[in-house]
Coordinates of C-alpha atoms in Angstrom, one line a residue:
M618 CA 0.3 11.3 30.0
S619 CA -0.5 8.3 28.2
D620 CA 1.2 6.3 25.5
A621 CA 1.1 5.0 22.3
P622 CA 2.2 2.1 19.8
K623 CA 5.5 1.8 18.5
T624 CA 5.5 2.6 15.1
D625 CA 3.4 4.0 12.2
D626 CA 1.3 1.1 11.0
Q627 CA 3.2 -1.9 11.4
Q628 CA 2.6 -1.9 15.4
A629 CA -0.4 0.5 15.2
G630 CA -3.0 -2.3 16.6
D631 CA -1.6 -2.6 19.9
Q632 CA -2.6 0.8 21.2
Q633 CA -5.9 1.2 19.5
A634 CA -7.0 -2.5 20.0
G635 CA -6.8 -1.5 23.8
D636 CA -4.1 -3.7 25.2
Q637 CA -3.4 -2.9 28.2
Q638 CA -0.1 -2.7 30.0
T639 CA -0.5 -5.1 32.9
E640 CA 2.9 -4.8 33.9
D641 CA 3.6 -3.4 37.6
P642 CA 7.0 -1.8 37.9
K643 CA 8.7 -3.5 41.0
T644 CA 10.1 -1.5 43.5
G645 CA 13.4 -2.9 42.8
D646 CA 13.5 -2.5 39.6
R647 CA 13.2 0.8 40.4
K648 CA 15.6 1.4 42.9
A649 CA 17.7 -0.3 40.3
D650 CA 16.8 2.5 37.7
L651 CA 17.0 5.4 40.0
D652 CA 20.7 4.2 40.5
R653 CA 21.7 4.0 37.1
L654 CA 20.0 7.2 36.3
N655 CA 22.0 8.9 38.7
A656 CA 24.9 7.5 37.1
W657 CA 24.2 8.7 33.6
P658 CA 26.4 11.6 32.3
G659 CA 23.0 12.8 30.3
L660 CA 21.4 13.7 33.8
S661 CA 23.6 16.8 34.2
D662 CA 21.6 18.1 31.0
L663 CA 18.4 17.6 32.5
P664 CA 16.3 20.5 34.1
G665 CA 16.4 20.5 37.7
D666 CA 19.7 20.1 40.2
G667 CA 20.8 17.1 42.3
P668 CA 20.1 13.3 41.5
V669 CA 16.8 11.5 40.8
T670 CA 15.1 10.9 44.2
A671 CA 11.9 9.2 42.9
L672 CA 10.5 7.6 40.2
D673 CA 7.0 7.4 40.6
P674 CA 4.4 5.1 38.0
L675 CA 1.9 7.2 36.4
T676 CA -1.1 5.3 34.8
G677 CA -2.3 5.7 31.1
G678 CA 0.3 3.9 29.5
A679 CA -0.7 1.2 27.1
Q680 CA 2.6 -0.5 25.7
N681 CA 5.3 1.6 27.9
L682 CA 6.0 2.3 31.2
L683 CA 5.6 6.0 32.6
F684 CA 7.2 7.7 35.7
T685 CA 7.1 10.9 37.2
L686 CA 11.1 11.3 37.5
R687 CA 11.7 13.8 40.7
R688 CA 15.0 15.4 41.1
A689 CA 16.4 16.5 44.6
D690 CA 15.5 20.5 44.1
G691 CA 11.8 19.3 43.6
V692 CA 11.9 19.6 39.5
E693 CA 9.6 17.1 38.1
L694 CA 9.8 15.5 34.5
V695 CA 8.5 12.3 32.6
L696 CA 10.5 9.6 31.8
R697 CA 9.1 7.0 29.1
R698 CA 10.2 3.4 28.7
P699 CA 8.9 -0.2 27.2
G700 CA 7.8 -2.8 29.2
R701 CA 10.4 -4.9 31.5
H702 CA 10.4 -7.3 28.6
L703 CA 11.8 -5.8 26.0
R704 CA 10.0 -6.2 22.6
S705 CA 11.8 -6.4 19.3
G706 CA 12.3 -3.1 17.5
A707 CA 11.1 -0.9 20.7
S708 CA 14.1 1.4 20.0
D709 CA 12.5 2.4 16.5
A710 CA 9.3 3.7 18.5
F711 CA 11.5 6.0 20.6
R712 CA 13.6 7.0 17.5
R713 CA 10.4 8.2 15.7
E714 CA 9.2 9.8 18.7
S715 CA 12.3 11.6 19.2
R716 CA 12.7 12.8 15.3
V717 CA 9.1 14.3 15.8
L718 CA 8.9 15.8 19.3
A719 CA 12.5 17.4 18.0
A720 CA 10.9 19.0 15.0
L721 CA 7.9 20.3 16.9
A722 CA 10.5 22.3 19.2
D723 CA 9.9 26.0 17.6
T724 CA 6.5 25.4 16.1
D725 CA 2.9 26.4 18.0
V726 CA 1.6 22.6 17.9
P727 CA 0.9 21.9 21.7
H728 CA 3.4 19.2 22.7
P729 CA 5.4 18.0 25.5
R730 CA 9.0 19.4 25.1
L731 CA 11.5 16.6 24.6
R732 CA 14.8 16.7 27.2
A733 CA 16.4 13.4 26.5
S734 CA 16.3 10.7 24.0
V735 CA 18.5 7.5 24.3
L736 CA 17.5 4.8 22.0
D737 CA 20.6 2.5 23.0
E738 CA 20.2 -0.1 26.0
E739 CA 23.0 0.8 28.0
V740 CA 21.8 3.0 30.7
L741 CA 18.2 1.2 31.8
G742 CA 18.5 -1.7 29.6
A743 CA 16.2 -0.3 27.3
P744 CA 15.6 2.6 25.1
F745 CA 13.8 5.8 27.1
S746 CA 13.2 9.3 27.0
V747 CA 12.7 12.2 29.1
L748 CA 9.8 14.6 28.6
E749 CA 8.5 17.8 30.3
K750 CA 5.6 16.7 32.6
I751 CA 2.4 18.9 31.3
D752 CA 0.3 20.4 33.9
G753 CA -3.3 19.1 32.6
F754 CA -5.3 15.9 32.2
T755 CA -6.8 13.1 30.0
P756 CA -10.4 14.0 29.3
R757 CA -11.8 10.6 30.1
G758 CA -14.8 9.9 32.3
K759 CA -16.2 12.8 34.3
L760 CA -14.7 16.2 33.5
P761 CA -13.5 18.3 36.5
G762 CA -14.0 21.6 37.8
A763 CA -15.5 23.9 35.1
Y764 CA -15.0 21.7 32.4
A765 CA -18.2 19.9 34.3
E766 CA -19.8 22.9 35.1
D767 CA -19.7 25.1 32.1
A768 CA -20.8 24.4 28.6
A769 CA -19.0 27.1 27.2
W770 CA -15.7 25.3 28.3
R771 CA -16.5 22.4 26.5
R772 CA -17.5 24.1 23.5
A773 CA -14.1 26.4 23.3
V774 CA -11.6 23.4 24.1
A775 CA -13.7 21.1 21.4
F776 CA -12.4 23.9 18.6
A777 CA -9.0 24.3 20.6
L778 CA -8.7 20.5 19.8
V779 CA -9.3 20.6 16.3
D780 CA -7.0 24.0 16.2
G781 CA -4.1 21.8 17.4
A782 CA -4.9 19.3 14.9
A783 CA -4.9 22.2 12.2
K784 CA -1.6 23.4 13.7
L785 CA 0.0 20.0 12.9
A786 CA -1.2 20.2 9.8
A787 CA 0.5 23.3 8.9
V788 CA 4.2 22.2 9.9
D789 CA 6.4 21.4 6.6
P790 CA 8.3 18.4 7.4
A791 CA 10.8 19.1 4.9
R792 CA 11.6 22.4 6.8
H793 CA 11.6 20.7 9.9
G794 CA 14.1 18.0 9.0
I795 CA 11.4 14.9 8.7
A796 CA 10.4 15.4 5.0
D797 CA 11.7 10.7 5.2
L798 CA 9.2 10.6 8.1
G799 CA 6.9 8.2 5.9
R800 CA 6.1 7.4 2.6
P801 CA 3.6 10.0 1.7
E802 CA 3.2 9.2 -2.4
G803 CA 0.6 6.9 -2.5
W804 CA -0.7 7.2 0.9
L805 CA -4.5 7.5 0.9
E806 CA -4.6 4.3 -1.7
R807 CA -2.6 2.1 0.7
Q808 CA -4.7 2.8 3.4
T809 CA -7.9 0.5 2.8
P810 CA -6.1 -2.6 1.3
K811 CA -3.7 -2.1 4.5
Y812 CA -6.2 -2.4 7.2
L813 CA -8.3 -4.7 5.0
K814 CA -5.4 -7.2 4.9
L815 CA -5.2 -7.2 8.8
L816 CA -9.1 -7.8 9.2
H817 CA -8.6 -10.9 6.6
G818 CA -5.9 -12.2 8.5
Y819 CA -8.1 -12.2 11.8
R820 CA -10.6 -15.0 9.8
D821 CA -7.8 -17.6 10.6
D822 CA -9.4 -18.1 13.6
P823 CA -13.2 -19.6 13.7
A824 CA -14.2 -18.1 16.4
Y825 CA -13.2 -14.9 15.0
R826 CA -15.5 -15.5 11.9
E827 CA -18.8 -16.1 13.7
G828 CA -19.0 -12.7 15.2
E829 CA -17.3 -10.8 12.6
S830 CA -19.0 -7.8 11.2
P831 CA -20.8 -8.3 7.4
E832 CA -19.5 -4.8 6.4
V833 CA -16.0 -5.4 6.3
D834 CA -15.9 -6.0 2.3
R835 CA -18.9 -3.3 1.7
I836 CA -16.8 -0.6 3.1
A837 CA -13.6 -1.6 1.9
D838 CA -15.1 -1.7 -1.2
W839 CA -16.8 1.7 -0.8
L840 CA -13.3 3.4 0.3
T841 CA -11.5 1.8 -2.4
A842 CA -14.0 2.9 -5.0
H843 CA -14.1 6.4 -3.6
T844 CA -10.5 7.3 -2.6
P845 CA -9.6 10.9 -3.3
K846 CA -7.0 11.7 -5.8
G847 CA -4.2 13.3 -4.6
G848 CA -4.7 15.2 -1.2
A849 CA -2.1 16.7 1.2
T850 CA 0.9 15.7 2.8
G851 CA 1.7 16.9 6.0
I852 CA 2.6 15.4 9.5
V853 CA 0.1 12.8 10.7
H854 CA 0.0 11.9 14.4
G855 CA -1.7 8.9 13.4
D856 CA -3.7 8.5 16.7
L857 CA -5.2 11.9 17.8
Q858 CA -7.7 10.7 20.2
F859 CA -8.8 11.9 23.7
A860 CA -6.5 9.3 25.4
N861 CA -3.2 11.0 23.8
V862 CA -4.6 14.6 24.7
M863 CA -4.4 16.6 27.6
F864 CA -6.6 19.5 28.4
A865 CA -5.3 22.4 31.0
H866 CA -6.4 22.6 34.3
D867 CA -6.9 26.5 34.4
A868 CA -8.8 27.2 31.2
P869 CA -10.6 25.5 28.1
K870 CA -7.5 25.0 26.1
L871 CA -5.2 22.1 24.6
A872 CA -2.0 21.8 26.3
A873 CA -0.5 19.0 24.6
I874 CA -0.8 16.3 22.1
V875 CA 1.0 13.3 23.5
D876 CA 2.3 10.0 22.2
W877 CA 3.9 10.6 19.0
E878 CA 5.3 6.8 18.0
M879 CA 3.0 6.9 15.1
A880 CA 3.8 9.5 13.4
S881 CA 4.1 9.7 9.8
L882 CA 4.0 11.2 6.8
G883 CA 0.2 11.4 5.0
D884 CA -3.2 13.6 4.8
P885 CA -3.6 15.2 7.8
L886 CA -7.4 15.2 7.4
L887 CA -7.1 11.4 8.8
D888 CA -6.4 13.0 12.1
L889 CA -9.4 15.6 12.3
A890 CA -11.6 12.0 11.2
W891 CA -9.8 10.4 14.0
I892 CA -10.6 12.7 16.5
L893 CA -14.3 13.0 15.5
T894 CA -14.6 8.9 15.7
A895 CA -15.0 9.8 19.4
W896 CA -17.6 12.3 18.7
R897 CA -21.4 11.4 19.6
E898 CA -24.1 13.3 18.4
K899 CA -27.9 13.0 17.5
G900 CA -28.7 10.6 14.2
D901 CA -25.6 8.4 15.3
P902 CA -26.0 4.9 15.6
P903 CA -27.0 3.5 19.1
G904 CA -25.1 1.7 21.6
S905 CA -21.7 4.1 22.1
E906 CA -21.8 6.7 24.6
P907 CA -19.4 10.1 24.8
Q908 CA -16.1 8.9 26.0
F909 CA -16.2 12.1 28.5
Q910 CA -19.1 13.6 30.7
P911 CA -21.1 15.8 30.5
W912 CA -21.3 16.2 26.6
D913 CA -23.5 19.2 26.3
G914 CA -21.9 21.9 24.6
V915 CA -19.8 20.4 22.5
P916 CA -20.1 21.2 19.1
G917 CA -20.7 19.0 16.1
R918 CA -18.7 17.3 13.5
A919 CA -19.7 19.3 10.8
E920 CA -19.2 22.8 12.8
L921 CA -15.8 21.6 13.3
V922 CA -14.7 20.3 10.0
A923 CA -16.0 23.8 8.5
H924 CA -13.7 25.4 11.4
Y925 CA -10.7 23.0 10.4
G926 CA -11.4 24.1 6.7
E927 CA -11.4 27.7 7.7
S928 CA -8.6 27.6 9.8
T929 CA -6.5 25.7 7.6
G930 CA -7.8 26.7 3.9
R931 CA -8.1 22.9 3.2
D932 CA -11.0 21.9 1.2
V933 CA -13.4 19.6 3.2
S934 CA -16.0 19.1 1.1
G935 CA -14.7 15.2 0.5
F936 CA -14.2 14.9 4.3
R937 CA -16.9 12.1 4.1
W938 CA -14.5 9.8 2.6
Y939 CA -12.1 10.3 6.1
Q940 CA -14.4 9.8 8.2
V941 CA -15.0 6.6 6.8
L942 CA -11.8 5.6 6.8
A943 CA -11.2 6.6 10.3
C944 CA -13.9 4.3 11.5
F945 CA -12.7 1.5 9.2
R946 CA -8.8 1.8 10.2
L947 CA -9.8 2.2 14.1
A948 CA -12.6 -0.8 13.8
A949 CA -9.7 -3.0 12.0
L950 CA -7.4 -2.6 15.0
L951 CA -9.9 -3.1 17.5
E952 CA -10.9 -6.2 16.3
G953 CA -7.0 -6.9 16.5
S954 CA -7.6 -6.6 20.3
Y955 CA -10.9 -9.0 20.1
A956 CA -9.0 -11.7 18.2
R957 CA -6.4 -11.6 20.7
A958 CA -8.5 -12.0 23.3
L959 CA -10.4 -15.2 21.5
A960 CA -7.0 -16.5 21.3
G961 CA -6.5 -16.1 25.0
R962 CA -3.8 -13.3 24.6
M963 CA -5.5 -10.5 26.4
N964 CA -8.4 -10.1 28.9
R965 CA -11.8 -11.7 27.0
R966 CA -14.1 -9.2 28.7
M967 CA -11.9 -6.4 27.2
G968 CA -12.0 -7.4 23.8
E969 CA -15.5 -8.3 23.7
G970 CA -15.9 -4.6 25.0
L971 CA -13.5 -3.7 21.9
H972 CA -15.2 -5.6 19.6
A973 CA -18.5 -4.2 20.7
Y974 CA -17.0 -0.3 19.7
A975 CA -16.0 -2.1 16.6
G976 CA -19.6 -2.8 16.0
W977 CA -20.6 0.6 16.6
L978 CA -17.6 2.5 14.2
W979 CA -18.7 -0.3 11.1
A980 CA -22.4 1.0 11.6
K981 CA -21.2 4.5 11.6
A982 CA -18.8 4.1 8.8
R983 CA -21.9 2.6 6.4
Q984 CA -24.3 5.5 7.7
E985 CA -21.7 8.2 6.4
M986 CA -21.5 6.3 3.1
D987 CA -25.3 6.0 2.6
R988 CA -25.5 9.8 3.3
D989 CA -25.9 11.9 0.4

């Protein structure tokens, strides 16, 4: 399982900007955590039997640390906790995710089942959650097995991913006890100024200004002028991308959507647009390759948007605005990492790579704006 940022919009830049967790969980720390977990009364409520015998680090976490938690009888779960240097507000992220996962428990949205959520720091010195371990893989790089060999699998799983977003859009927040998860009123109108403010803030650094895209204000003006009137309200995952989903090994299906710390209430069409920022097809601006290979057989954006509309009953005729917004919002967050790299607060080479990807997103947004 991969990891996600701590809150809806306030800390969204951390994950999307690509800041990678560089902490190496030390053996001594893990031994101490084992002792604490085995003294924790909540252990008896978890699946499995016997003490925790191992905490093995998992790759993929960005802001949080991930471990396979193994009990004496062999049952495996996933433990998630913030880094060893606890950041202010870390429990807020876990509280948000825990509420959403609990709310999704009796829905058909693919997700890891929440087994425990500890929001104080008494047990491990930090909040943590224990989740079901998903039998699946994150689709990045070279695909395995039949996914690589059979284009029909790639086509099927693309529709399955969009179906996952559609199932989430169908969940009634009020019925599932999370009507207060966010502020849906004026949500669409708030998006552009919120991320434009981030982008303008980066201009305080003269080095950043030298490489800033000239498209920033033009795209923001277009988004403001074309903001839809109204829109649906539902649960928005907020970071629905290949890094935050898992595909099943044995069939072309979506095994789980993970990393729910950015979930909020808003217009679910943004989740679909967010997925499709990672799509690549003929006619796209040059300079960006698909995030997994092989890519042939994957349906195009228009077919997937139409499928989402049929699945949800949603009018998708105005989807172009959401696609431009997704490009704008993601580029703003990537540029945050670039700004931090220029300031020496993250790897410079990584920051430059994310800046280049932001450049592709600006180009894609402009292409969508100009398409009539």
